[in-house]
Amino acid sequence: KAADLAPGYVSRLLNTLYGEALIERSPRGPVEDVDIAGLLGRWAESYDVFKANEAEMFVAPEGVDRLLPRLAADRGVGSRIAITGSFAASRLAPVASPALLTVYCDPPALIANDFGLLPAPEGANIALLRPFDRVVWLRTSIGDGLRYAAPSQVAVDCLTGNGRMPAEGEALLGWMLANESE
């Protein structure tokens, strides 16, 4: 009911996940355990953060470090964005200084215009994503005045990203497993 899915679909999905040893449950019973790493890995097999979502690449002329405080200070932007990728992963499991600010927003053109971002087919330091599904807005958190996507979303986005993003996704996944209660 919470996922707004038909019970028959959920039952078939749970049977598939059980068959792939991604969940543990008694026959037709509730889920008792989840292989988090396996489940996120399975999700990553059928997803690509830059292909599944409408991605537009930009450069922040003054740099991302100066852009972030401006985003946090703009009260109107808080409900229009959710940071994912390297910048979100590094809050919980830092690997290296993040280079590409990846942001879910709708519409990207409005954010780009409001903050003076320049289109950049190459050498971008910002990726604005129009999400293909509203799930990116669920279970977000606020930190330093900015909204961040849920860790599971961030992990899969990183695992399917480019450059060092997959390593950052692995580090975040390790953090998630070590801090499951959080």
PDB file of N, CA, C and O in Angstrom, residues 36-37 39-41 43-44 47 49 82-93 104 135-143 146-160 165-182:
ATOM      1  N   ILE A  36      21.168  -6.226   1.614  1.00  0.00           N
ATOM      2  CA  ILE A  36      21.156  -4.841   1.139  1.00  0.00           C
ATOM      3  C   ILE A  36      22.102  -4.655  -0.037  1.00  0.00           C
ATOM      4  O   ILE A  36      21.733  -4.086  -1.062  1.00  0.00           O
ATOM      5  N   ALA A  37      23.331  -5.144   0.091  1.00  0.00           N
ATOM      6  CA  ALA A  37      24.307  -4.988  -0.988  1.00  0.00           C
ATOM      7  C   ALA A  37      23.822  -5.682  -2.258  1.00  0.00           C
ATOM      8  O   ALA A  37      23.918  -5.130  -3.359  1.00  0.00           O
ATOM      9  N   LEU A  39      20.697  -6.408  -3.096  1.00  0.00           N
ATOM     10  CA  LEU A  39      19.510  -5.743  -3.617  1.00  0.00           C
ATOM     11  C   LEU A  39      19.886  -4.463  -4.366  1.00  0.00           C
ATOM     12  O   LEU A  39      19.391  -4.215  -5.467  1.00  0.00           O
ATOM     13  N   LEU A  40      20.785  -3.667  -3.794  1.00  0.00           N
ATOM     14  CA  LEU A  40      21.212  -2.447  -4.484  1.00  0.00           C
ATOM     15  C   LEU A  40      22.001  -2.782  -5.748  1.00  0.00           C
ATOM     16  O   LEU A  40      21.895  -2.092  -6.762  1.00  0.00           O
ATOM     17  N   GLY A  41      22.808  -3.855  -5.685  1.00  0.00           N
ATOM     18  CA  GLY A  41      23.534  -4.297  -6.876  1.00  0.00           C
ATOM     19  C   GLY A  41      22.583  -4.719  -7.982  1.00  0.00           C
ATOM     20  O   GLY A  41      22.797  -4.416  -9.160  1.00  0.00           O
ATOM     21  N   TRP A  43      19.522  -3.617  -8.379  1.00  0.00           N
ATOM     22  CA  TRP A  43      18.920  -2.376  -8.869  1.00  0.00           C
ATOM     23  C   TRP A  43      19.869  -1.715  -9.869  1.00  0.00           C
ATOM     24  O   TRP A  43      19.452  -1.281 -10.940  1.00  0.00           O
ATOM     25  N   ALA A  44      21.148  -1.664  -9.525  1.00  0.00           N
ATOM     26  CA  ALA A  44      22.142  -1.004 -10.375  1.00  0.00           C
ATOM     27  C   ALA A  44      22.292  -1.700 -11.732  1.00  0.00           C
ATOM     28  O   ALA A  44      22.691  -1.056 -12.710  1.00  0.00           O
ATOM     29  N   TYR A  47      19.799   0.068 -14.210  1.00  0.00           N
ATOM     30  CA  TYR A  47      19.649   1.518 -14.020  1.00  0.00           C
ATOM     31  C   TYR A  47      20.957   2.202 -14.387  1.00  0.00           C
ATOM     32  O   TYR A  47      22.031   1.620 -14.251  1.00  0.00           O
ATOM     33  N   VAL A  49      22.254   6.276 -13.797  1.00  0.00           N
ATOM     34  CA  VAL A  49      21.832   7.590 -13.305  1.00  0.00           C
ATOM     35  C   VAL A  49      21.766   8.646 -14.411  1.00  0.00           C
ATOM     36  O   VAL A  49      20.868   9.480 -14.416  1.00  0.00           O
ATOM     37  N   ALA A  82      17.455  17.834  -4.810  1.00  0.00           N
ATOM     38  CA  ALA A  82      17.951  16.783  -3.916  1.00  0.00           C
ATOM     39  C   ALA A  82      19.330  16.393  -4.452  1.00  0.00           C
ATOM     40  O   ALA A  82      19.454  15.936  -5.595  1.00  0.00           O
ATOM     41  N   ILE A  83      20.342  16.601  -3.647  1.00  0.00           N
ATOM     42  CA  ILE A  83      21.710  16.308  -4.062  1.00  0.00           C
ATOM     43  C   ILE A  83      21.946  14.805  -3.966  1.00  0.00           C
ATOM     44  O   ILE A  83      21.558  14.156  -3.004  1.00  0.00           O
ATOM     45  N   THR A  84      22.604  14.265  -4.976  1.00  0.00           N
ATOM     46  CA  THR A  84      22.951  12.849  -5.022  1.00  0.00           C
ATOM     47  C   THR A  84      24.404  12.727  -5.477  1.00  0.00           C
ATOM     48  O   THR A  84      25.136  13.708  -5.525  1.00  0.00           O
ATOM     49  N   GLY A  85      24.830  11.533  -5.809  1.00  0.00           N
ATOM     50  CA  GLY A  85      26.170  11.337  -6.346  1.00  0.00           C
ATOM     51  C   GLY A  85      27.276  11.604  -5.340  1.00  0.00           C
ATOM     52  O   GLY A  85      27.101  11.414  -4.132  1.00  0.00           O
ATOM     53  N   SER A  86      28.414  12.030  -5.847  1.00  0.00           N
ATOM     54  CA  SER A  86      29.634  12.180  -5.055  1.00  0.00           C
ATOM     55  C   SER A  86      29.483  13.098  -3.861  1.00  0.00           C
ATOM     56  O   SER A  86      29.980  12.795  -2.772  1.00  0.00           O
ATOM     57  N   PHE A  87      28.831  14.243  -4.050  1.00  0.00           N
ATOM     58  CA  PHE A  87      28.695  15.190  -2.944  1.00  0.00           C
ATOM     59  C   PHE A  87      27.837  14.623  -1.825  1.00  0.00           C
ATOM     60  O   PHE A  87      28.113  14.845  -0.654  1.00  0.00           O
ATOM     61  N   ALA A  88      26.792  13.877  -2.172  1.00  0.00           N
ATOM     62  CA  ALA A  88      25.944  13.256  -1.147  1.00  0.00           C
ATOM     63  C   ALA A  88      26.664  12.083  -0.492  1.00  0.00           C
ATOM     64  O   ALA A  88      26.603  11.916   0.730  1.00  0.00           O
ATOM     65  N   ALA A  89      27.358  11.274  -1.275  1.00  0.00           N
ATOM     66  CA  ALA A  89      28.072  10.107  -0.726  1.00  0.00           C
ATOM     67  C   ALA A  89      29.180  10.531   0.223  1.00  0.00           C
ATOM     68  O   ALA A  89      29.399   9.907   1.263  1.00  0.00           O
ATOM     69  N   SER A  90      29.877  11.604  -0.110  1.00  0.00           N
ATOM     70  CA  SER A  90      31.028  12.030   0.702  1.00  0.00           C
ATOM     71  C   SER A  90      30.626  12.535   2.084  1.00  0.00           C
ATOM     72  O   SER A  90      31.457  12.584   2.980  1.00  0.00           O
ATOM     73  N   ARG A  91      29.365  12.889   2.272  1.00  0.00           N
ATOM     74  CA  ARG A  91      28.899  13.303   3.607  1.00  0.00           C
ATOM     75  C   ARG A  91      28.969  12.137   4.590  1.00  0.00           C
ATOM     76  O   ARG A  91      29.211  12.324   5.774  1.00  0.00           O
ATOM     77  N   LEU A  92      28.710  10.916   4.092  1.00  0.00           N
ATOM     78  CA  LEU A  92      28.652   9.743   4.956  1.00  0.00           C
ATOM     79  C   LEU A  92      29.884   8.860   4.842  1.00  0.00           C
ATOM     80  O   LEU A  92      30.293   8.233   5.819  1.00  0.00           O
ATOM     81  N   ALA A  93      30.452   8.780   3.658  1.00  0.00           N
ATOM     82  CA  ALA A  93      31.594   7.887   3.418  1.00  0.00           C
ATOM     83  C   ALA A  93      32.576   8.560   2.468  1.00  0.00           C
ATOM     84  O   ALA A  93      32.629   8.247   1.280  1.00  0.00           O
ATOM     85  N   TYR A 104      19.237  16.289  -8.377  1.00  0.00           N
ATOM     86  CA  TYR A 104      17.897  16.097  -8.928  1.00  0.00           C
ATOM     87  C   TYR A 104      17.164  17.418  -8.791  1.00  0.00           C
ATOM     88  O   TYR A 104      17.191  18.050  -7.726  1.00  0.00           O
ATOM     89  N   VAL A 135      10.370   8.862  -6.799  1.00  0.00           N
ATOM     90  CA  VAL A 135      10.998   8.172  -5.663  1.00  0.00           C
ATOM     91  C   VAL A 135      12.221   8.927  -5.149  1.00  0.00           C
ATOM     92  O   VAL A 135      12.560   8.829  -3.976  1.00  0.00           O
ATOM     93  N   VAL A 136      12.873   9.717  -6.000  1.00  0.00           N
ATOM     94  CA  VAL A 136      14.074  10.443  -5.551  1.00  0.00           C
ATOM     95  C   VAL A 136      13.752  11.471  -4.470  1.00  0.00           C
ATOM     96  O   VAL A 136      14.648  11.913  -3.754  1.00  0.00           O
ATOM     97  N   TRP A 137      12.496  11.852  -4.345  1.00  0.00           N
ATOM     98  CA  TRP A 137      12.107  12.845  -3.338  1.00  0.00           C
ATOM     99  C   TRP A 137      11.740  12.202  -2.003  1.00  0.00           C
ATOM    100  O   TRP A 137      11.477  12.902  -1.025  1.00  0.00           O
ATOM    101  N   LEU A 138      11.723  10.869  -1.944  1.00  0.00           N
ATOM    102  CA  LEU A 138      11.349  10.175  -0.716  1.00  0.00           C
ATOM    103  C   LEU A 138      12.573   9.921   0.159  1.00  0.00           C
ATOM    104  O   LEU A 138      13.661   9.659  -0.343  1.00  0.00           O
ATOM    105  N   ARG A 139      12.375   9.995   1.456  1.00  0.00           N
ATOM    106  CA  ARG A 139      13.408   9.682   2.455  1.00  0.00           C
ATOM    107  C   ARG A 139      14.657  10.558   2.310  1.00  0.00           C
ATOM    108  O   ARG A 139      15.770  10.121   2.570  1.00  0.00           O
ATOM    109  N   THR A 140      14.449  11.786   1.852  1.00  0.00           N
ATOM    110  CA  THR A 140      15.566  12.721   1.760  1.00  0.00           C
ATOM    111  C   THR A 140      15.918  13.209   3.157  1.00  0.00           C
ATOM    112  O   THR A 140      15.153  13.021   4.112  1.00  0.00           O
ATOM    113  N   SER A 141      17.067  13.842   3.280  1.00  0.00           N
ATOM    114  CA  SER A 141      17.482  14.423   4.552  1.00  0.00           C
ATOM    115  C   SER A 141      18.051  15.812   4.298  1.00  0.00           C
ATOM    116  O   SER A 141      18.457  16.128   3.180  1.00  0.00           O
ATOM    117  N   ILE A 142      18.059  16.616   5.338  1.00  0.00           N
ATOM    118  CA  ILE A 142      18.572  17.982   5.238  1.00  0.00           C
ATOM    119  C   ILE A 142      19.886  18.058   5.997  1.00  0.00           C
ATOM    120  O   ILE A 142      20.008  17.559   7.118  1.00  0.00           O
ATOM    121  N   GLY A 143      20.864  18.673   5.379  1.00  0.00           N
ATOM    122  CA  GLY A 143      22.154  18.901   6.021  1.00  0.00           C
ATOM    123  C   GLY A 143      22.744  20.193   5.493  1.00  0.00           C
ATOM    124  O   GLY A 143      22.774  20.418   4.278  1.00  0.00           O
ATOM    125  N   LEU A 146      20.797  22.033   2.864  1.00  0.00           N
ATOM    126  CA  LEU A 146      20.587  21.413   1.564  1.00  0.00           C
ATOM    127  C   LEU A 146      19.869  20.076   1.721  1.00  0.00           C
ATOM    128  O   LEU A 146      20.067  19.385   2.718  1.00  0.00           O
ATOM    129  N   ARG A 147      19.071  19.714   0.739  1.00  0.00           N
ATOM    130  CA  ARG A 147      18.374  18.426   0.756  1.00  0.00           C
ATOM    131  C   ARG A 147      19.224  17.405   0.009  1.00  0.00           C
ATOM    132  O   ARG A 147      19.714  17.677  -1.088  1.00  0.00           O
ATOM    133  N   TYR A 148      19.351  16.222   0.615  1.00  0.00           N
ATOM    134  CA  TYR A 148      20.124  15.128   0.029  1.00  0.00           C
ATOM    135  C   TYR A 148      19.205  13.939  -0.214  1.00  0.00           C
ATOM    136  O   TYR A 148      18.334  13.637   0.610  1.00  0.00           O
ATOM    137  N   ALA A 149      19.431  13.242  -1.325  1.00  0.00           N
ATOM    138  CA  ALA A 149      18.667  12.038  -1.636  1.00  0.00           C
ATOM    139  C   ALA A 149      18.952  10.967  -0.586  1.00  0.00           C
ATOM    140  O   ALA A 149      19.969  11.022   0.122  1.00  0.00           O
ATOM    141  N   ALA A 150      18.070   9.986  -0.488  1.00  0.00           N
ATOM    142  CA  ALA A 150      18.226   8.874   0.452  1.00  0.00           C
ATOM    143  C   ALA A 150      19.535   8.128   0.148  1.00  0.00           C
ATOM    144  O   ALA A 150      19.932   8.017  -1.016  1.00  0.00           O
ATOM    145  N   PRO A 151      20.207   7.613   1.181  1.00  0.00           N
ATOM    146  CA  PRO A 151      21.469   6.896   0.951  1.00  0.00           C
ATOM    147  C   PRO A 151      21.359   5.765  -0.075  1.00  0.00           C
ATOM    148  O   PRO A 151      22.278   5.572  -0.872  1.00  0.00           O
ATOM    149  N   SER A 152      20.254   5.028  -0.077  1.00  0.00           N
ATOM    150  CA  SER A 152      20.108   3.948  -1.063  1.00  0.00           C
ATOM    151  C   SER A 152      20.092   4.509  -2.484  1.00  0.00           C
ATOM    152  O   SER A 152      20.725   3.949  -3.387  1.00  0.00           O
ATOM    153  N   GLN A 153      19.407   5.619  -2.692  1.00  0.00           N
ATOM    154  CA  GLN A 153      19.371   6.262  -4.012  1.00  0.00           C
ATOM    155  C   GLN A 153      20.763   6.763  -4.388  1.00  0.00           C
ATOM    156  O   GLN A 153      21.221   6.570  -5.515  1.00  0.00           O
ATOM    157  N   VAL A 154      21.426   7.405  -3.439  1.00  0.00           N
ATOM    158  CA  VAL A 154      22.776   7.927  -3.685  1.00  0.00           C
ATOM    159  C   VAL A 154      23.729   6.791  -4.044  1.00  0.00           C
ATOM    160  O   VAL A 154      24.524   6.902  -4.986  1.00  0.00           O
ATOM    161  N   ALA A 155      23.646   5.680  -3.305  1.00  0.00           N
ATOM    162  CA  ALA A 155      24.540   4.543  -3.563  1.00  0.00           C
ATOM    163  C   ALA A 155      24.345   4.021  -4.984  1.00  0.00           C
ATOM    164  O   ALA A 155      25.329   3.816  -5.720  1.00  0.00           O
ATOM    165  N   VAL A 156      23.107   3.814  -5.402  1.00  0.00           N
ATOM    166  CA  VAL A 156      22.856   3.298  -6.747  1.00  0.00           C
ATOM    167  C   VAL A 156      23.245   4.320  -7.805  1.00  0.00           C
ATOM    168  O   VAL A 156      23.799   3.960  -8.848  1.00  0.00           O
ATOM    169  N   ASP A 157      22.988   5.591  -7.542  1.00  0.00           N
ATOM    170  CA  ASP A 157      23.407   6.624  -8.494  1.00  0.00           C
ATOM    171  C   ASP A 157      24.924   6.594  -8.670  1.00  0.00           C
ATOM    172  O   ASP A 157      25.425   6.677  -9.794  1.00  0.00           O
ATOM    173  N   CYS A 158      25.653   6.472  -7.577  1.00  0.00           N
ATOM    174  CA  CYS A 158      27.111   6.403  -7.665  1.00  0.00           C
ATOM    175  C   CYS A 158      27.569   5.123  -8.355  1.00  0.00           C
ATOM    176  O   CYS A 158      28.456   5.158  -9.214  1.00  0.00           O
ATOM    177  N   LEU A 159      26.993   3.997  -7.964  1.00  0.00           N
ATOM    178  CA  LEU A 159      27.400   2.715  -8.558  1.00  0.00           C
ATOM    179  C   LEU A 159      27.236   2.706 -10.067  1.00  0.00           C
ATOM    180  O   LEU A 159      27.974   2.014 -10.770  1.00  0.00           O
ATOM    181  N   THR A 160      26.284   3.479 -10.591  1.00  0.00           N
ATOM    182  CA  THR A 160      26.042   3.499 -12.034  1.00  0.00           C
ATOM    183  C   THR A 160      26.607   4.748 -12.702  1.00  0.00           C
ATOM    184  O   THR A 160      26.393   4.953 -13.901  1.00  0.00           O
ATOM    185  N   MET A 165      32.821   7.644  -9.336  1.00  0.00           N
ATOM    186  CA  MET A 165      31.536   7.475  -8.669  1.00  0.00           C
ATOM    187  C   MET A 165      31.275   6.031  -8.217  1.00  0.00           C
ATOM    188  O   MET A 165      30.786   5.834  -7.109  1.00  0.00           O
ATOM    189  N   PRO A 166      31.593   5.002  -9.025  1.00  0.00           N
ATOM    190  CA  PRO A 166      31.368   3.637  -8.535  1.00  0.00           C
ATOM    191  C   PRO A 166      32.149   3.315  -7.253  1.00  0.00           C
ATOM    192  O   PRO A 166      31.613   2.654  -6.356  1.00  0.00           O
ATOM    193  N   ALA A 167      33.374   3.800  -7.134  1.00  0.00           N
ATOM    194  CA  ALA A 167      34.149   3.580  -5.902  1.00  0.00           C
ATOM    195  C   ALA A 167      33.487   4.303  -4.732  1.00  0.00           C
ATOM    196  O   ALA A 167      33.451   3.785  -3.605  1.00  0.00           O
ATOM    197  N   GLU A 168      32.946   5.483  -4.982  1.00  0.00           N
ATOM    198  CA  GLU A 168      32.241   6.220  -3.930  1.00  0.00           C
ATOM    199  C   GLU A 168      30.963   5.487  -3.539  1.00  0.00           C
ATOM    200  O   GLU A 168      30.594   5.451  -2.369  1.00  0.00           O
ATOM    201  N   GLY A 169      30.301   4.873  -4.521  1.00  0.00           N
ATOM    202  CA  GLY A 169      29.114   4.078  -4.239  1.00  0.00           C
ATOM    203  C   GLY A 169      29.443   2.868  -3.387  1.00  0.00           C
ATOM    204  O   GLY A 169      28.704   2.529  -2.455  1.00  0.00           O
ATOM    205  N   GLU A 170      30.560   2.204  -3.668  1.00  0.00           N
ATOM    206  CA  GLU A 170      30.999   1.059  -2.866  1.00  0.00           C
ATOM    207  C   GLU A 170      31.314   1.494  -1.439  1.00  0.00           C
ATOM    208  O   GLU A 170      30.966   0.797  -0.479  1.00  0.00           O
ATOM    209  N   ALA A 171      31.974   2.633  -1.288  1.00  0.00           N
ATOM    210  CA  ALA A 171      32.294   3.146   0.056  1.00  0.00           C
ATOM    211  C   ALA A 171      31.014   3.469   0.822  1.00  0.00           C
ATOM    212  O   ALA A 171      30.890   3.151   2.004  1.00  0.00           O
ATOM    213  N   LEU A 172      30.049   4.081   0.148  1.00  0.00           N
ATOM    214  CA  LEU A 172      28.771   4.400   0.793  1.00  0.00           C
ATOM    215  C   LEU A 172      28.031   3.119   1.161  1.00  0.00           C
ATOM    216  O   LEU A 172      27.469   3.021   2.258  1.00  0.00           O
ATOM    217  N   LEU A 173      28.058   2.139   0.293  1.00  0.00           N
ATOM    218  CA  LEU A 173      27.420   0.862   0.585  1.00  0.00           C
ATOM    219  C   LEU A 173      28.056   0.220   1.824  1.00  0.00           C
ATOM    220  O   LEU A 173      27.361  -0.290   2.702  1.00  0.00           O
ATOM    221  N   GLY A 174      29.379   0.283   1.925  1.00  0.00           N
ATOM    222  CA  GLY A 174      30.068  -0.218   3.108  1.00  0.00           C
ATOM    223  C   GLY A 174      29.615   0.510   4.371  1.00  0.00           C
ATOM    224  O   GLY A 174      29.377  -0.107   5.417  1.00  0.00           O
ATOM    225  N   TRP A 175      29.472   1.833   4.278  1.00  0.00           N
ATOM    226  CA  TRP A 175      28.994   2.626   5.411  1.00  0.00           C
ATOM    227  C   TRP A 175      27.571   2.200   5.779  1.00  0.00           C
ATOM    228  O   TRP A 175      27.240   2.054   6.946  1.00  0.00           O
ATOM    229  N   MET A 176      26.718   2.011   4.763  1.00  0.00           N
ATOM    230  CA  MET A 176      25.327   1.622   5.015  1.00  0.00           C
ATOM    231  C   MET A 176      25.252   0.293   5.748  1.00  0.00           C
ATOM    232  O   MET A 176      24.457   0.128   6.674  1.00  0.00           O
ATOM    233  N   LEU A 177      26.072  -0.662   5.339  1.00  0.00           N
ATOM    234  CA  LEU A 177      26.065  -1.976   5.984  1.00  0.00           C
ATOM    235  C   LEU A 177      26.574  -1.893   7.415  1.00  0.00           C
ATOM    236  O   LEU A 177      26.069  -2.583   8.306  1.00  0.00           O
ATOM    237  N   ALA A 178      27.570  -1.034   7.654  1.00  0.00           N
ATOM    238  CA  ALA A 178      28.116  -0.879   9.004  1.00  0.00           C
ATOM    239  C   ALA A 178      27.218  -0.046   9.911  1.00  0.00           C
ATOM    240  O   ALA A 178      27.336  -0.110  11.129  1.00  0.00           O
ATOM    241  N   ASN A 179      26.331   0.744   9.320  1.00  0.00           N
ATOM    242  CA  ASN A 179      25.473   1.645  10.085  1.00  0.00           C
ATOM    243  C   ASN A 179      24.008   1.426   9.731  1.00  0.00           C
ATOM    244  O   ASN A 179      23.247   2.385   9.571  1.00  0.00           O
ATOM    245  N   GLU A 180      23.604   0.180   9.619  1.00  0.00           N
ATOM    246  CA  GLU A 180      22.275  -0.169   9.148  1.00  0.00           C
ATOM    247  C   GLU A 180      21.165   0.489   9.965  1.00  0.00           C
ATOM    248  O   GLU A 180      20.128   0.881   9.430  1.00  0.00           O
ATOM    249  N   SER A 181      21.363   0.651  11.259  1.00  0.00           N
ATOM    250  CA  SER A 181      20.312   1.235  12.091  1.00  0.00           C
ATOM    251  C   SER A 181      20.051   2.703  11.756  1.00  0.00           C
ATOM    252  O   SER A 181      18.984   3.226  12.044  1.00  0.00           O
ATOM    253  N   GLU A 182      21.033   3.363  11.164  1.00  0.00           N
ATOM    254  CA  GLU A 182      20.846   4.762  10.776  1.00  0.00           C
ATOM    255  C   GLU A 182      20.139   4.867   9.441  1.00  0.00           C
ATOM    256  O   GLU A 182      19.662   5.876   9.045  1.00  0.00           O
TER     257      GLU A 182
END
